[in-house]
Amino acid sequence: MSDRIPIALQLYSVRDDCAGDLSLTLQAVAQMGYEGVEFAGYYDRTAQELRDMCDDLGLKVAGTHTGMDTLLGDELAKTVEFNQILGNPYLIVPGLSEEYRGSQQAWRDTAKLFNGIAEKIADQGMFTGYHNHTGEFEPLEGGLPWDTFGSNTRDDVVMQIDIGHALRAGADPVSYIERYPGRSKLVHIKEYSATNDKANVGEGDVPWDAVFHACETVGGTEWYIVEQETYAYPPIECAERCIDSLRKMGKIS
């Protein structure tokens, strides 16, 4: 059906392969059936080179993970230009240093910063957002940073929820997708298992049916992005096992 959510791979999952031979790795990713990629680093290529590589393989760019410093001051215009060439509208910050997240006040200030960035780039068709680790779901001064961030940012600031990290922190990711409707435009499909820290997607404790239902009804999700950071097999094989699991779940033909 036409409204099926496409599946991308966060290239951090296969970063050593990418560093060794980016072209070959992207080819393998496309052959597995991934429809897009999310970059986390550019391997000394220009935006145009990366765009051409992806276009040749029919891969779309689902997003980029980019440091906070690339979105501040004069860097923002350069980052926007790079990503426009790449064909990517989503500038996602994958983590923050202590100054941005050390207290509830720091999180409120950080939210304000994201609002400012979002406002500056909105008319260029670009969006910014943030990707959680476990800390965003651990109590801080009586509140959860994910809620502080979510409730103090504009609706167009993407809350890129990482399913595995949320569960590892003891949070129910489904309830957060529902709490912030329309804001889970990019969702990190990462497994969590209480007994196997190298579980691939489909081998652990994540209630995937409930996750997918939330994404497809209220999340506003545009991409499912597989990320695997622990490896029972070579990383490229893990990436393949993950998409094979999603195929069995009916998420891709």
Tab-separated table of C-alpha atoms in Angstrom:
chain	number	residue	atom	x	y	z
A	1	MET	CA	0.000	0.000	0.000
A	2	SER	CA	1.195	3.474	-0.808
A	3	ASP	CA	1.241	4.820	2.739
A	4	ARG	CA	3.733	2.227	3.979
A	5	ILE	CA	6.551	3.858	5.928
A	6	PRO	CA	9.897	3.339	4.161
A	7	ILE	CA	12.928	1.868	5.935
A	8	ALA	CA	16.391	3.420	6.107
A	9	LEU	CA	19.649	2.390	7.744
A	10	GLN	CA	21.563	4.694	10.086
A	11	LEU	CA	25.027	4.330	8.573
A	12	TYR	CA	26.615	4.534	12.022
A	13	SER	CA	25.546	0.865	12.198
A	14	VAL	CA	28.127	0.012	9.507
A	15	ARG	CA	30.565	2.867	10.061
A	16	ASP	CA	33.747	0.800	9.701
A	17	ASP	CA	32.490	-0.615	6.402
A	18	CYS	CA	31.651	2.909	5.234
A	19	ALA	CA	35.114	4.137	6.203
A	20	GLY	CA	36.664	1.237	4.278
A	21	ASP	CA	34.594	1.417	1.094
A	22	LEU	CA	31.607	3.732	1.172
A	23	SER	CA	30.461	2.989	-2.364
A	24	LEU	CA	30.477	-0.776	-1.847
A	25	THR	CA	28.733	-0.467	1.526
A	26	LEU	CA	25.940	1.716	0.131
A	27	GLN	CA	25.531	-0.806	-2.680
A	28	ALA	CA	25.161	-3.640	-0.150
A	29	VAL	CA	22.654	-1.607	1.880
A	30	ALA	CA	20.551	-0.939	-1.225
A	31	GLN	CA	20.664	-4.591	-2.261
A	32	MET	CA	19.348	-5.643	1.159
A	33	GLY	CA	16.219	-3.632	0.449
A	34	TYR	CA	16.813	-0.488	2.482
A	35	GLU	CA	15.145	2.473	0.798
A	36	GLY	CA	17.220	5.175	2.410
A	37	VAL	CA	20.145	6.005	4.659
A	38	GLU	CA	20.765	8.371	7.541
A	39	PHE	CA	24.277	9.763	7.570
A	40	ALA	CA	26.432	10.172	10.672
A	41	GLY	CA	29.555	11.625	9.099
A	42	TYR	CA	30.431	12.107	5.438
A	43	TYR	CA	33.683	10.181	4.925
A	44	ASP	CA	35.478	13.133	3.288
A	45	ARG	CA	32.962	13.279	0.431
A	46	THR	CA	31.190	16.376	-0.826
A	47	ALA	CA	27.425	16.586	-0.594
A	48	GLN	CA	27.180	16.191	-4.356
A	49	GLU	CA	29.339	13.042	-4.337
A	50	LEU	CA	27.170	11.504	-1.629
A	51	ARG	CA	23.992	12.525	-3.434
A	52	ASP	CA	25.230	10.976	-6.697
A	53	MET	CA	26.188	7.727	-4.934
A	54	CYS	CA	22.736	7.464	-3.340
A	55	ASP	CA	20.873	8.482	-6.509
A	56	ASP	CA	22.710	5.834	-8.533
A	57	LEU	CA	21.486	3.173	-6.085
A	58	GLY	CA	17.966	4.559	-5.688
A	59	LEU	CA	18.619	5.395	-2.023
A	60	LYS	CA	17.013	8.453	-0.454
A	61	VAL	CA	18.611	10.403	2.378
A	62	ALA	CA	16.293	10.046	5.366
A	63	GLY	CA	18.270	12.334	7.636
A	64	THR	CA	21.681	13.303	8.929
A	65	HIS	CA	23.074	13.214	12.428
A	66	THR	CA	24.912	16.472	12.852
A	67	GLY	CA	26.598	18.010	15.883
A	68	MET	CA	24.983	20.921	17.702
A	69	ASP	CA	27.932	23.117	16.725
A	70	THR	CA	27.032	22.711	13.029
A	71	LEU	CA	23.655	24.368	13.661
A	72	LEU	CA	24.885	27.441	15.504
A	73	GLY	CA	26.021	30.827	14.216
A	74	ASP	CA	27.555	30.964	10.756
A	75	GLU	CA	27.739	27.163	10.562
A	76	LEU	CA	23.970	26.815	10.148
A	77	ALA	CA	23.866	28.231	6.603
A	78	LYS	CA	26.688	25.892	5.522
A	79	THR	CA	24.946	22.887	7.084
A	80	VAL	CA	21.646	23.772	5.412
A	81	GLU	CA	23.348	24.162	2.029
A	82	PHE	CA	25.166	20.809	2.380
A	83	ASN	CA	21.951	19.004	3.281
A	84	GLN	CA	19.908	20.652	0.549
A	85	ILE	CA	22.397	19.303	-1.998
A	86	LEU	CA	22.112	15.939	-0.250
A	87	GLY	CA	18.327	16.089	-0.608
A	88	ASN	CA	17.833	15.831	3.142
A	89	PRO	CA	15.430	18.035	5.121
A	90	TYR	CA	16.218	16.630	8.606
A	91	LEU	CA	19.113	17.952	10.689
A	92	ILE	CA	19.134	15.753	13.776
A	93	VAL	CA	21.427	16.279	16.757
A	94	PRO	CA	22.501	12.852	18.055
A	95	GLY	CA	23.645	13.913	21.512
A	96	LEU	CA	24.499	16.938	23.622
A	97	SER	CA	27.388	17.905	25.860
A	98	GLU	CA	26.799	18.479	29.576
A	99	GLU	CA	26.256	22.235	29.281
A	100	TYR	CA	23.098	21.607	27.224
A	101	ARG	CA	21.610	18.855	29.395
A	102	GLY	CA	23.005	19.085	32.934
A	103	SER	CA	19.866	20.491	34.580
A	104	GLN	CA	16.215	21.182	33.889
A	105	GLN	CA	17.126	24.809	33.199
A	106	ALA	CA	19.788	23.667	30.728
A	107	TRP	CA	17.153	21.580	28.936
A	108	ARG	CA	14.757	24.553	28.785
A	109	ASP	CA	17.539	26.716	27.331
A	110	THR	CA	18.389	23.950	24.855
A	111	ALA	CA	14.738	23.734	23.789
A	112	LYS	CA	14.809	27.473	23.141
A	113	LEU	CA	17.939	27.035	21.044
A	114	PHE	CA	16.241	24.355	18.921
A	115	ASN	CA	13.208	26.630	18.477
A	116	GLY	CA	15.472	29.365	17.154
A	117	ILE	CA	17.168	27.005	14.703
A	118	ALA	CA	13.809	25.581	13.555
A	119	GLU	CA	12.494	29.090	12.934
A	120	LYS	CA	15.549	30.099	10.888
A	121	ILE	CA	15.382	27.092	8.556
A	122	ALA	CA	11.628	26.520	8.235
A	123	ASP	CA	11.239	28.672	5.113
A	124	GLN	CA	13.938	26.559	3.427
A	125	GLY	CA	11.930	23.391	3.966
A	126	MET	CA	14.357	22.164	6.624
A	127	PHE	CA	13.751	20.731	10.094
A	128	THR	CA	15.905	20.181	13.128
A	129	GLY	CA	15.449	17.687	15.921
A	130	TYR	CA	17.032	15.623	18.641
A	131	HIS	CA	17.801	11.921	19.115
A	132	ASN	CA	17.593	10.474	22.629
A	133	HIS	CA	19.907	8.154	24.498
A	134	THR	CA	18.988	6.740	27.928
A	135	GLY	CA	19.572	9.935	29.920
A	136	GLU	CA	16.551	11.732	28.472
A	137	PHE	CA	14.317	9.158	30.189
A	138	GLU	CA	16.078	9.235	33.567
A	139	PRO	CA	14.654	11.600	36.235
A	140	LEU	CA	16.435	14.933	36.568
A	141	GLU	CA	15.356	17.375	39.277
A	142	GLY	CA	11.910	15.817	39.409
A	143	GLY	CA	11.236	15.724	35.663
A	144	LEU	CA	12.221	13.765	32.579
A	145	PRO	CA	14.442	15.662	30.115
A	146	TRP	CA	12.514	14.197	27.146
A	147	ASP	CA	9.340	15.833	28.441
A	148	THR	CA	11.119	19.112	29.189
A	149	PHE	CA	12.487	19.141	25.658
A	150	GLY	CA	9.202	18.062	24.066
A	151	SER	CA	6.947	20.449	25.944
A	152	ASN	CA	9.211	23.468	25.370
A	153	THR	CA	9.874	23.024	21.648
A	154	ARG	CA	7.831	23.927	18.600
A	155	ASP	CA	5.738	21.222	16.994
A	156	ASP	CA	8.065	21.156	13.987
A	157	VAL	CA	11.107	20.184	16.088
A	158	VAL	CA	11.537	16.448	15.484
A	159	MET	CA	11.681	14.165	18.516
A	160	GLN	CA	13.672	11.285	17.047
A	161	ILE	CA	12.856	8.570	19.533
A	162	ASP	CA	15.312	5.697	19.790
A	163	ILE	CA	13.153	2.731	20.784
A	164	GLY	CA	15.978	0.645	22.244
A	165	HIS	CA	17.467	3.453	24.337
A	166	ALA	CA	14.048	4.398	25.731
A	167	LEU	CA	13.357	0.825	26.839
A	168	ARG	CA	16.872	0.463	28.256
A	169	ALA	CA	16.096	3.477	30.461
A	170	GLY	CA	12.883	1.827	31.655
A	171	ALA	CA	10.534	4.045	29.619
A	172	ASP	CA	7.644	2.942	27.408
A	173	PRO	CA	8.448	4.414	23.982
A	174	VAL	CA	4.894	3.860	22.725
A	175	SER	CA	3.457	6.216	25.339
A	176	TYR	CA	5.923	8.931	24.305
A	177	ILE	CA	5.112	8.614	20.619
A	178	GLU	CA	1.469	9.071	21.618
A	179	ARG	CA	2.201	11.940	24.014
A	180	TYR	CA	3.851	14.023	21.277
A	181	PRO	CA	1.669	13.372	18.218
A	182	GLY	CA	3.170	14.137	14.839
A	183	ARG	CA	6.651	14.639	16.228
A	184	SER	CA	8.168	11.185	15.663
A	185	LYS	CA	8.881	11.875	11.987
A	186	LEU	CA	12.042	9.749	12.137
A	187	VAL	CA	12.041	6.748	14.472
A	188	HIS	CA	15.120	4.725	15.360
A	189	ILE	CA	14.303	1.052	15.116
A	190	LYS	CA	16.676	-0.406	17.685
A	191	GLU	CA	16.156	-3.625	19.605
A	192	TYR	CA	16.283	-3.979	23.355
A	193	SER	CA	16.671	-7.262	25.196
A	194	ALA	CA	17.016	-7.730	28.943
A	195	THR	CA	19.075	-10.871	28.388
A	196	ASN	CA	20.964	-10.325	25.131
A	197	ASP	CA	22.789	-7.028	24.628
A	198	LYS	CA	23.606	-7.990	21.029
A	199	ALA	CA	20.035	-8.706	19.933
A	200	ASN	CA	19.162	-7.617	16.397
A	201	VAL	CA	15.754	-6.170	15.540
A	202	GLY	CA	13.116	-8.820	16.177
A	203	GLU	CA	15.206	-10.826	18.655
A	204	GLY	CA	14.445	-8.943	21.860
A	205	ASP	CA	11.736	-7.483	24.083
A	206	VAL	CA	10.486	-4.515	22.034
A	207	PRO	CA	6.702	-4.696	21.450
A	208	TRP	CA	7.152	-3.899	17.781
A	209	ASP	CA	3.475	-4.187	16.834
A	210	ALA	CA	2.572	-1.516	19.375
A	211	VAL	CA	5.476	0.693	18.283
A	212	PHE	CA	4.493	0.471	14.623
A	213	HIS	CA	0.828	1.098	15.428
A	214	ALA	CA	1.691	4.277	17.340
A	215	CYS	CA	4.008	5.497	14.570
A	216	GLU	CA	1.427	4.798	11.875
A	217	THR	CA	-1.558	6.307	13.687
A	218	VAL	CA	-0.307	9.295	15.711
A	219	GLY	CA	3.468	9.564	15.279
A	220	GLY	CA	3.507	11.281	11.903
A	221	THR	CA	6.378	8.919	11.107
A	222	GLU	CA	7.985	9.317	7.680
A	223	TRP	CA	10.931	6.939	8.088
A	224	TYR	CA	11.777	3.887	10.136
A	225	ILE	CA	15.552	4.029	10.612
A	226	VAL	CA	17.317	0.844	11.680
A	227	GLU	CA	20.264	1.347	13.997
A	228	GLN	CA	22.380	-1.493	15.353
A	229	GLU	CA	25.233	-0.628	17.702
A	230	THR	CA	26.058	-4.023	19.204
A	231	TYR	CA	27.080	-6.915	17.031
A	232	ALA	CA	26.640	-10.679	17.288
A	233	TYR	CA	27.747	-10.890	13.634
A	234	PRO	CA	29.705	-8.596	11.305
A	235	PRO	CA	27.892	-5.216	11.219
A	236	ILE	CA	26.817	-5.551	7.586
A	237	GLU	CA	25.257	-8.941	8.390
A	238	CYS	CA	23.466	-7.440	11.399
A	239	ALA	CA	22.003	-4.764	9.101
A	240	GLU	CA	20.726	-7.513	6.816
A	241	ARG	CA	19.263	-9.553	9.679
A	242	CYS	CA	17.429	-6.450	10.914
A	243	ILE	CA	15.761	-5.751	7.577
A	244	ASP	CA	14.948	-9.448	7.156
A	245	SER	CA	13.130	-9.315	10.513
A	246	LEU	CA	11.186	-6.240	9.378
A	247	ARG	CA	10.294	-8.095	6.182
A	248	LYS	CA	8.898	-10.965	8.270
A	249	MET	CA	6.903	-8.404	10.280
A	250	GLY	CA	5.364	-7.193	7.011
A	251	LYS	CA	7.048	-3.780	7.099
A	252	ILE	CA	8.704	-4.157	3.702
A	253	SER	CA	8.016	-6.453	0.776
